[in-house]
CSV table of C-alpha atoms and ligand atoms in Angstrom, one decimal:
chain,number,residue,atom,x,y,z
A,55,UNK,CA,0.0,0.0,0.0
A,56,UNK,CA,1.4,3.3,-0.6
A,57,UNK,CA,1.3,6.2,1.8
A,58,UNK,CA,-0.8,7.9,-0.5
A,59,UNK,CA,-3.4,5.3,-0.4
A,60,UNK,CA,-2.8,5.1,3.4
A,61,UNK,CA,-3.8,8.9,4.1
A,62,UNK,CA,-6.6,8.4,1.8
A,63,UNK,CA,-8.3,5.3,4.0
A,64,UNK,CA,-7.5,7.4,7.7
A,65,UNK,CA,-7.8,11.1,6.4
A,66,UNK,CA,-10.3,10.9,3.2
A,67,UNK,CA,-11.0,14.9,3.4
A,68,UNK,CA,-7.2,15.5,3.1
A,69,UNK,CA,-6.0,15.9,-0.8
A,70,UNK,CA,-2.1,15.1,-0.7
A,71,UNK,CA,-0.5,17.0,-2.7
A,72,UNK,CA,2.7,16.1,-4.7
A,73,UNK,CA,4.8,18.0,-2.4
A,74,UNK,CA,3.7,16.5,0.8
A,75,UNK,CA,4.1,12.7,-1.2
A,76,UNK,CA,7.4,13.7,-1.6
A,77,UNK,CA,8.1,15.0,1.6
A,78,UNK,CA,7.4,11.9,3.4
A,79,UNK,CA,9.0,9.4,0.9
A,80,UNK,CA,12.6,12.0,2.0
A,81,UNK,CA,11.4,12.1,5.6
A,82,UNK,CA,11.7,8.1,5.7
A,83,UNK,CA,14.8,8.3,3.3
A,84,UNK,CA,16.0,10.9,6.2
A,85,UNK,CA,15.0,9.2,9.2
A,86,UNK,CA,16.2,5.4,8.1
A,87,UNK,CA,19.8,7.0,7.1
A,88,UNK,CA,20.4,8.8,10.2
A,89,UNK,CA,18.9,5.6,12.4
A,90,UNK,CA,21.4,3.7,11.0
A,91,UNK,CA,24.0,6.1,13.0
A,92,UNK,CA,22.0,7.7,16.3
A,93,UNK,CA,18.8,6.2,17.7
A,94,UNK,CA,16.3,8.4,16.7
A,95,UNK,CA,13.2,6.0,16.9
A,96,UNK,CA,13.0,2.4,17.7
A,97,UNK,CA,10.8,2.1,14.3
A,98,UNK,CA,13.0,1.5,11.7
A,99,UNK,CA,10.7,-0.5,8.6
A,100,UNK,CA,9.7,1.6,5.8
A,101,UNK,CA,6.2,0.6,6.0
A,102,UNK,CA,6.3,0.5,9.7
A,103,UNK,CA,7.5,4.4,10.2
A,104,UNK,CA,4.2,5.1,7.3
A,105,UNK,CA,1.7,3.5,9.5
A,106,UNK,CA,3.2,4.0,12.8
A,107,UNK,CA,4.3,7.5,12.5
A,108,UNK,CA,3.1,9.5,9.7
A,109,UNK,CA,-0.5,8.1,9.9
A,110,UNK,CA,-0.9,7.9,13.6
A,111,UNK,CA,0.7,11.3,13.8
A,112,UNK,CA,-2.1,12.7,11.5
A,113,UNK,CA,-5.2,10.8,13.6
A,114,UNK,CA,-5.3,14.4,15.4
A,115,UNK,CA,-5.2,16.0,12.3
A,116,UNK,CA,-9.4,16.9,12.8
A,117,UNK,CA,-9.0,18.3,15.9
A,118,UNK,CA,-6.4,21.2,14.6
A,119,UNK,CA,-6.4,24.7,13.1
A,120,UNK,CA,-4.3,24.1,10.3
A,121,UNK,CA,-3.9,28.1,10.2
A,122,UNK,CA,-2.9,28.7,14.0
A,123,UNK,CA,0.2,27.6,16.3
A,124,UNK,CA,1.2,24.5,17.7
A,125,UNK,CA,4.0,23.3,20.4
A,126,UNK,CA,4.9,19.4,19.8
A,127,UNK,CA,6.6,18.5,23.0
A,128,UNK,CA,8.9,15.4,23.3
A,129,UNK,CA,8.3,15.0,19.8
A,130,UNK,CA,11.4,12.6,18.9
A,131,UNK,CA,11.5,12.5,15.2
A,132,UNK,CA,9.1,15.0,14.8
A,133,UNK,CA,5.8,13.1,15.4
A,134,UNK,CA,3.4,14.3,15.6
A,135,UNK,CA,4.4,17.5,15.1
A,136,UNK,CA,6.2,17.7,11.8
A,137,UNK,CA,4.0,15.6,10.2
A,138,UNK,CA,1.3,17.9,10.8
A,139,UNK,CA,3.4,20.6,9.4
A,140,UNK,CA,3.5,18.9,6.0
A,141,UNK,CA,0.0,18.2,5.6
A,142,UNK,CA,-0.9,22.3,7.0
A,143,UNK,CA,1.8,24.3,5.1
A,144,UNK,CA,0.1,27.5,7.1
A,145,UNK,CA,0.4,25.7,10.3
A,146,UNK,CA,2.9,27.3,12.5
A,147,UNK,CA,4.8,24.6,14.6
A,148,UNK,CA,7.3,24.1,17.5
A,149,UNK,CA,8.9,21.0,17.7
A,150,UNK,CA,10.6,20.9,20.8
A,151,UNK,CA,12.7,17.9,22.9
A,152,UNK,CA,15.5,17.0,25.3
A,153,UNK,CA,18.1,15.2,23.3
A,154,UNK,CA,20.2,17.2,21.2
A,155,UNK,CA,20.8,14.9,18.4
A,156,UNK,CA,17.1,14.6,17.9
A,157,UNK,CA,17.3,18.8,18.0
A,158,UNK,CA,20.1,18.0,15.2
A,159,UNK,CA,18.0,15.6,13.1
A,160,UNK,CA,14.8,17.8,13.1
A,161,UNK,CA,16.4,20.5,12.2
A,162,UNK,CA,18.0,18.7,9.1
A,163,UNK,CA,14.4,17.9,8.2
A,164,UNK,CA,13.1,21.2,8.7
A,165,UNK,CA,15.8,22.4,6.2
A,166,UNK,CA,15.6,19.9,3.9
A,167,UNK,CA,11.7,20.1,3.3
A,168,UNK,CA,11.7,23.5,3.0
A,169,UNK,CA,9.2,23.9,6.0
A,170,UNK,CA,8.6,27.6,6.3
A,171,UNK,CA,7.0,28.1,9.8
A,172,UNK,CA,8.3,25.0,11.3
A,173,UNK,CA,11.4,25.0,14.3
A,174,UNK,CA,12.9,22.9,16.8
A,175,UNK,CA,14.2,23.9,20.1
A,176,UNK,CA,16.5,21.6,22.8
A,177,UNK,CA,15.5,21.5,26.4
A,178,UNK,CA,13.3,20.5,29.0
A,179,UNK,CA,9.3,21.2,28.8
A,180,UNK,CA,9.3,22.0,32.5
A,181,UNK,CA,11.7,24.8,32.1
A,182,UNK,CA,10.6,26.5,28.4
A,183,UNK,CA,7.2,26.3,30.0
A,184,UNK,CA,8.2,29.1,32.8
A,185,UNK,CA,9.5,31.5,29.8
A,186,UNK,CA,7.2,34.2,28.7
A,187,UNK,CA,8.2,33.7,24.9
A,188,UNK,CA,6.3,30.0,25.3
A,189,UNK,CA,4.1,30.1,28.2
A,190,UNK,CA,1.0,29.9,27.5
A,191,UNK,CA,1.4,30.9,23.8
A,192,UNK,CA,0.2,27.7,21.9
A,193,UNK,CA,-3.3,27.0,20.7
A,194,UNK,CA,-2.7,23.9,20.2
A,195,UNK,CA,0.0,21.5,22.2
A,196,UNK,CA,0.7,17.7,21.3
A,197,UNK,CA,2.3,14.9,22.9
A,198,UNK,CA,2.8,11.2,21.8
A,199,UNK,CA,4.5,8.3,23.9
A,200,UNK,CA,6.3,11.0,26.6
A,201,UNK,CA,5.4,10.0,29.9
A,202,UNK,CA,2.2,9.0,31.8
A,203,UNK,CA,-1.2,11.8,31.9
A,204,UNK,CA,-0.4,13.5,35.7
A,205,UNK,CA,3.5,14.2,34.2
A,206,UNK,CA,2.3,14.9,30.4
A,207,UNK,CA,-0.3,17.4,31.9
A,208,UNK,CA,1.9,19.3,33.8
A,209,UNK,CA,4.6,19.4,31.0
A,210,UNK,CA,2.2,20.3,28.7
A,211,UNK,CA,-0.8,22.7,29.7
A,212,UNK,CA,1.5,25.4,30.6
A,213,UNK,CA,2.1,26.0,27.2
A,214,UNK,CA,-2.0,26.2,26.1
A,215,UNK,CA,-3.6,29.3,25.3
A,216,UNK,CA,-6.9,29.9,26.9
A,217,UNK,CA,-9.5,28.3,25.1
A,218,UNK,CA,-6.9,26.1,23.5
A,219,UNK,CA,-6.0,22.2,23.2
A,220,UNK,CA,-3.8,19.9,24.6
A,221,UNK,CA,-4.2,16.5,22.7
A,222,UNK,CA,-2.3,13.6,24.4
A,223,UNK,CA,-2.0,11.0,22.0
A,224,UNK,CA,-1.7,7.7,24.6
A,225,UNK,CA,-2.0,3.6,24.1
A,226,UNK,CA,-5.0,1.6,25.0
A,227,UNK,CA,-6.0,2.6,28.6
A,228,UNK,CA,-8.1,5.2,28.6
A,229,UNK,CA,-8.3,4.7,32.9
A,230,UNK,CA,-4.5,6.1,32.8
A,231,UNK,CA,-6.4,9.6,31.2
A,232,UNK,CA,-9.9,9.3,33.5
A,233,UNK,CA,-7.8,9.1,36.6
A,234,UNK,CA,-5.8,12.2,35.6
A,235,UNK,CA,-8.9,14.6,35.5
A,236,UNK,CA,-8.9,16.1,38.7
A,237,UNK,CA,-5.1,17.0,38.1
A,238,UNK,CA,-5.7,18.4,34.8
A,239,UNK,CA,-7.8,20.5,36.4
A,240,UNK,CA,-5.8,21.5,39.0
A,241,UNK,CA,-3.6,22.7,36.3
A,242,UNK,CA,-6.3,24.6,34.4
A,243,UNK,CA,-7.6,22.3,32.1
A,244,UNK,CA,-11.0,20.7,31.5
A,245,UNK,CA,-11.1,17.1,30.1
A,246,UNK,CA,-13.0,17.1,27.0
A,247,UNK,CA,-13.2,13.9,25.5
A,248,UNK,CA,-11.2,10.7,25.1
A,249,UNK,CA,-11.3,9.8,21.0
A,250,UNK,CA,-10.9,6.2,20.1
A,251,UNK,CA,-8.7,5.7,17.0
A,252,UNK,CA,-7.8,3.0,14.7
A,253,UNK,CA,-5.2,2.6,12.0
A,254,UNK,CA,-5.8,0.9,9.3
A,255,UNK,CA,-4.4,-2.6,9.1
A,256,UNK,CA,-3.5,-2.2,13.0
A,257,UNK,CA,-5.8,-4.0,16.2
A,258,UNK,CA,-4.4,-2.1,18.8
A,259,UNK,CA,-6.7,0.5,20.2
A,260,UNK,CA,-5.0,3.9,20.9
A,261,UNK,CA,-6.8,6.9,22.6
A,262,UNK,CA,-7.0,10.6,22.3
A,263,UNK,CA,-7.3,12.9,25.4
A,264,UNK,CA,-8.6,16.1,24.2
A,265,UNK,CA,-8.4,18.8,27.2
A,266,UNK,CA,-9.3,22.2,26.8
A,267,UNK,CA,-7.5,24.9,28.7
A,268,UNK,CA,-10.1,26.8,30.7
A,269,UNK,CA,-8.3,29.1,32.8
A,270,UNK,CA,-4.4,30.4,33.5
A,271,UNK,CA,-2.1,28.1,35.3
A,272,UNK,CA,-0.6,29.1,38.8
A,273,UNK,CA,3.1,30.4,38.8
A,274,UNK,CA,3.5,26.9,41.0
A,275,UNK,CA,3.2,24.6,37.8
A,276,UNK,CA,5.6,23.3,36.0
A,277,UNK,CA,7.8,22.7,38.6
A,278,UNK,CA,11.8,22.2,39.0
A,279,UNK,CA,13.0,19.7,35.9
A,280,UNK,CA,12.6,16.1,37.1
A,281,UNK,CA,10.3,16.9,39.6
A,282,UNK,CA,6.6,16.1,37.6
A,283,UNK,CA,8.4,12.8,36.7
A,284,UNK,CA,9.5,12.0,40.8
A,285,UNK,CA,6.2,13.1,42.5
A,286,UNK,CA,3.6,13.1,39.9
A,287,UNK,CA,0.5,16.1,41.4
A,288,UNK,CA,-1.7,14.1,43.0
A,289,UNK,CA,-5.1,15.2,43.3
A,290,UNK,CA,-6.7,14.8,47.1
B,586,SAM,N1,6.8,11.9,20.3
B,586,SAM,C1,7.7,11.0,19.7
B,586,SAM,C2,7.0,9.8,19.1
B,586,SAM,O1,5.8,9.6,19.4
B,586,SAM,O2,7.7,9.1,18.3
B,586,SAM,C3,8.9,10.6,20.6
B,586,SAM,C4,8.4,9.7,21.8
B,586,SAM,S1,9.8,9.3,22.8
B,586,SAM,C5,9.3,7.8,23.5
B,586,SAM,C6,9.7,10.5,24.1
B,586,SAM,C7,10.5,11.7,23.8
B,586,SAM,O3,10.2,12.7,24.8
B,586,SAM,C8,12.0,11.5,23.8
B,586,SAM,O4,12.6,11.9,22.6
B,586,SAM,C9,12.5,12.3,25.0
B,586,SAM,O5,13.8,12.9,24.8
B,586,SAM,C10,11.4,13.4,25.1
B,586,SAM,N2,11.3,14.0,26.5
B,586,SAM,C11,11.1,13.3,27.6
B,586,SAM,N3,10.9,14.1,28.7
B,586,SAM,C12,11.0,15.4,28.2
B,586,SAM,C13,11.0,16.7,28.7
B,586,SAM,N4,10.8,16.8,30.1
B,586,SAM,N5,11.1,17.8,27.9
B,586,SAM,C14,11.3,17.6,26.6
B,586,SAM,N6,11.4,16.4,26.0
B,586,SAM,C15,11.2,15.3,26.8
């Protein structure tokens, strides 16, 4: 199956362009190559980084403004983050992580695809998230396979707008996102639904926690790097 045909079956109302078929075919080129040296993913099949990136990453495309901002946090190889970018050319994103190789890698990408609007920056959420340039800045902030909902709140809903989204893209227990709610709330957000999804050609259930960010965060949240991850918020 090509990828073309693959975008067609999960995102029918999305025309791919010649540019964007292209894009991804050098993406993989890209990512394969520089696996081969660094670890940038643990997915390293052809058809495997199609299906398991590039169309996973787009199951959220429905829930975004393709003409406003978005923060991609932990984003690895740039999912989902830069594959968003690809498929909204007016979409303005920040792809942001950790590792610096990864920082190296995306920023190779984001030169080599030409995508205008698009950057990646190196450090820790909990600490870009208490500078004014970022804080609460985004209208829309993603995160895929980065740590469990109390931790991925907190890393991410400092970053939301109000009135934006935070879309934690998680495996198949949606308990792990019910129990978070009280916390999310706690950091101004309001859980607004969980979204099934389904790949084509794939079993595995994966679930969408869209939350809604109602109202500022406190100056208390995030806190001190390492900290969300040693003593999660817990709510009483
Ligand atoms: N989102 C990508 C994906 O779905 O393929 C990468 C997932 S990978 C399992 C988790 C990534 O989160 C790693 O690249 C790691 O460096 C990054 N990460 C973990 N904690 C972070 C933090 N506090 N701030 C920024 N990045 C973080």
């Amino acid at each position: 199956m090509t990828i073309e045909q693959l975008i067609y079956l999960f995102s029918p109302y999305l025309k791919a362009d010649e540019k964007m078929l292209s894009d991804f075919k050098t993406y993989t080129d890209e990512l394969l190559a520089w696996n081969k040296k660094t670890n940038i993913t643990g997915i390293t099949g052809e058809y495997e980084i199609y299906k398991n990136h590039f169309l996973d990453s787009l199951s959220i495309l429905p829930l975004i403004n393709p003409e406003g901002n978005l923060l991609d946090v932990g984003t690895g190889g740039g999912f989902p983050g830069l594959v968003l970018r690809i498929v909204c050319p007016n979409l303005k994103v920040t792809v942001m992580d950790s590792v610096a190789k990864k920082v190296v890698f995306l920023d190779h990408i984001i030169e080599k695809l030409k995508l205008t609007g698009a950057e990646a920056k190196w450090g820790r959420a909990e600490e870009f998230g208490r500078d004014p340039a970022f804080r609460e800045q985004y209208d829309v902030v993603t995160a895929r396979a980065v740590a469990t909902m109390p931790v991925l709140a907190e890393f991410c809903l400092p970053f939301v707008k109000v009135g934006g989204l935070f879309i934690a893209q998680k495996g198949r227990d949606a308990k792990e996102i019910k129990n978070a709610e009280k916390v999310i709330e706690i950091l101004g957000g309001k859980l607004e639904d969980i979204r099934k999804v389904k790949l084509p050609g794939d079993d595995s259930d994966r679930n969408i926690a869209v939350v809604r960010k109602i109202r500022n965060i406190t100056q208390e949240y995030p806190r001190k790097p390492g900290i969300p991850e040693k003593r999660p918020i817990k709510a009483k």
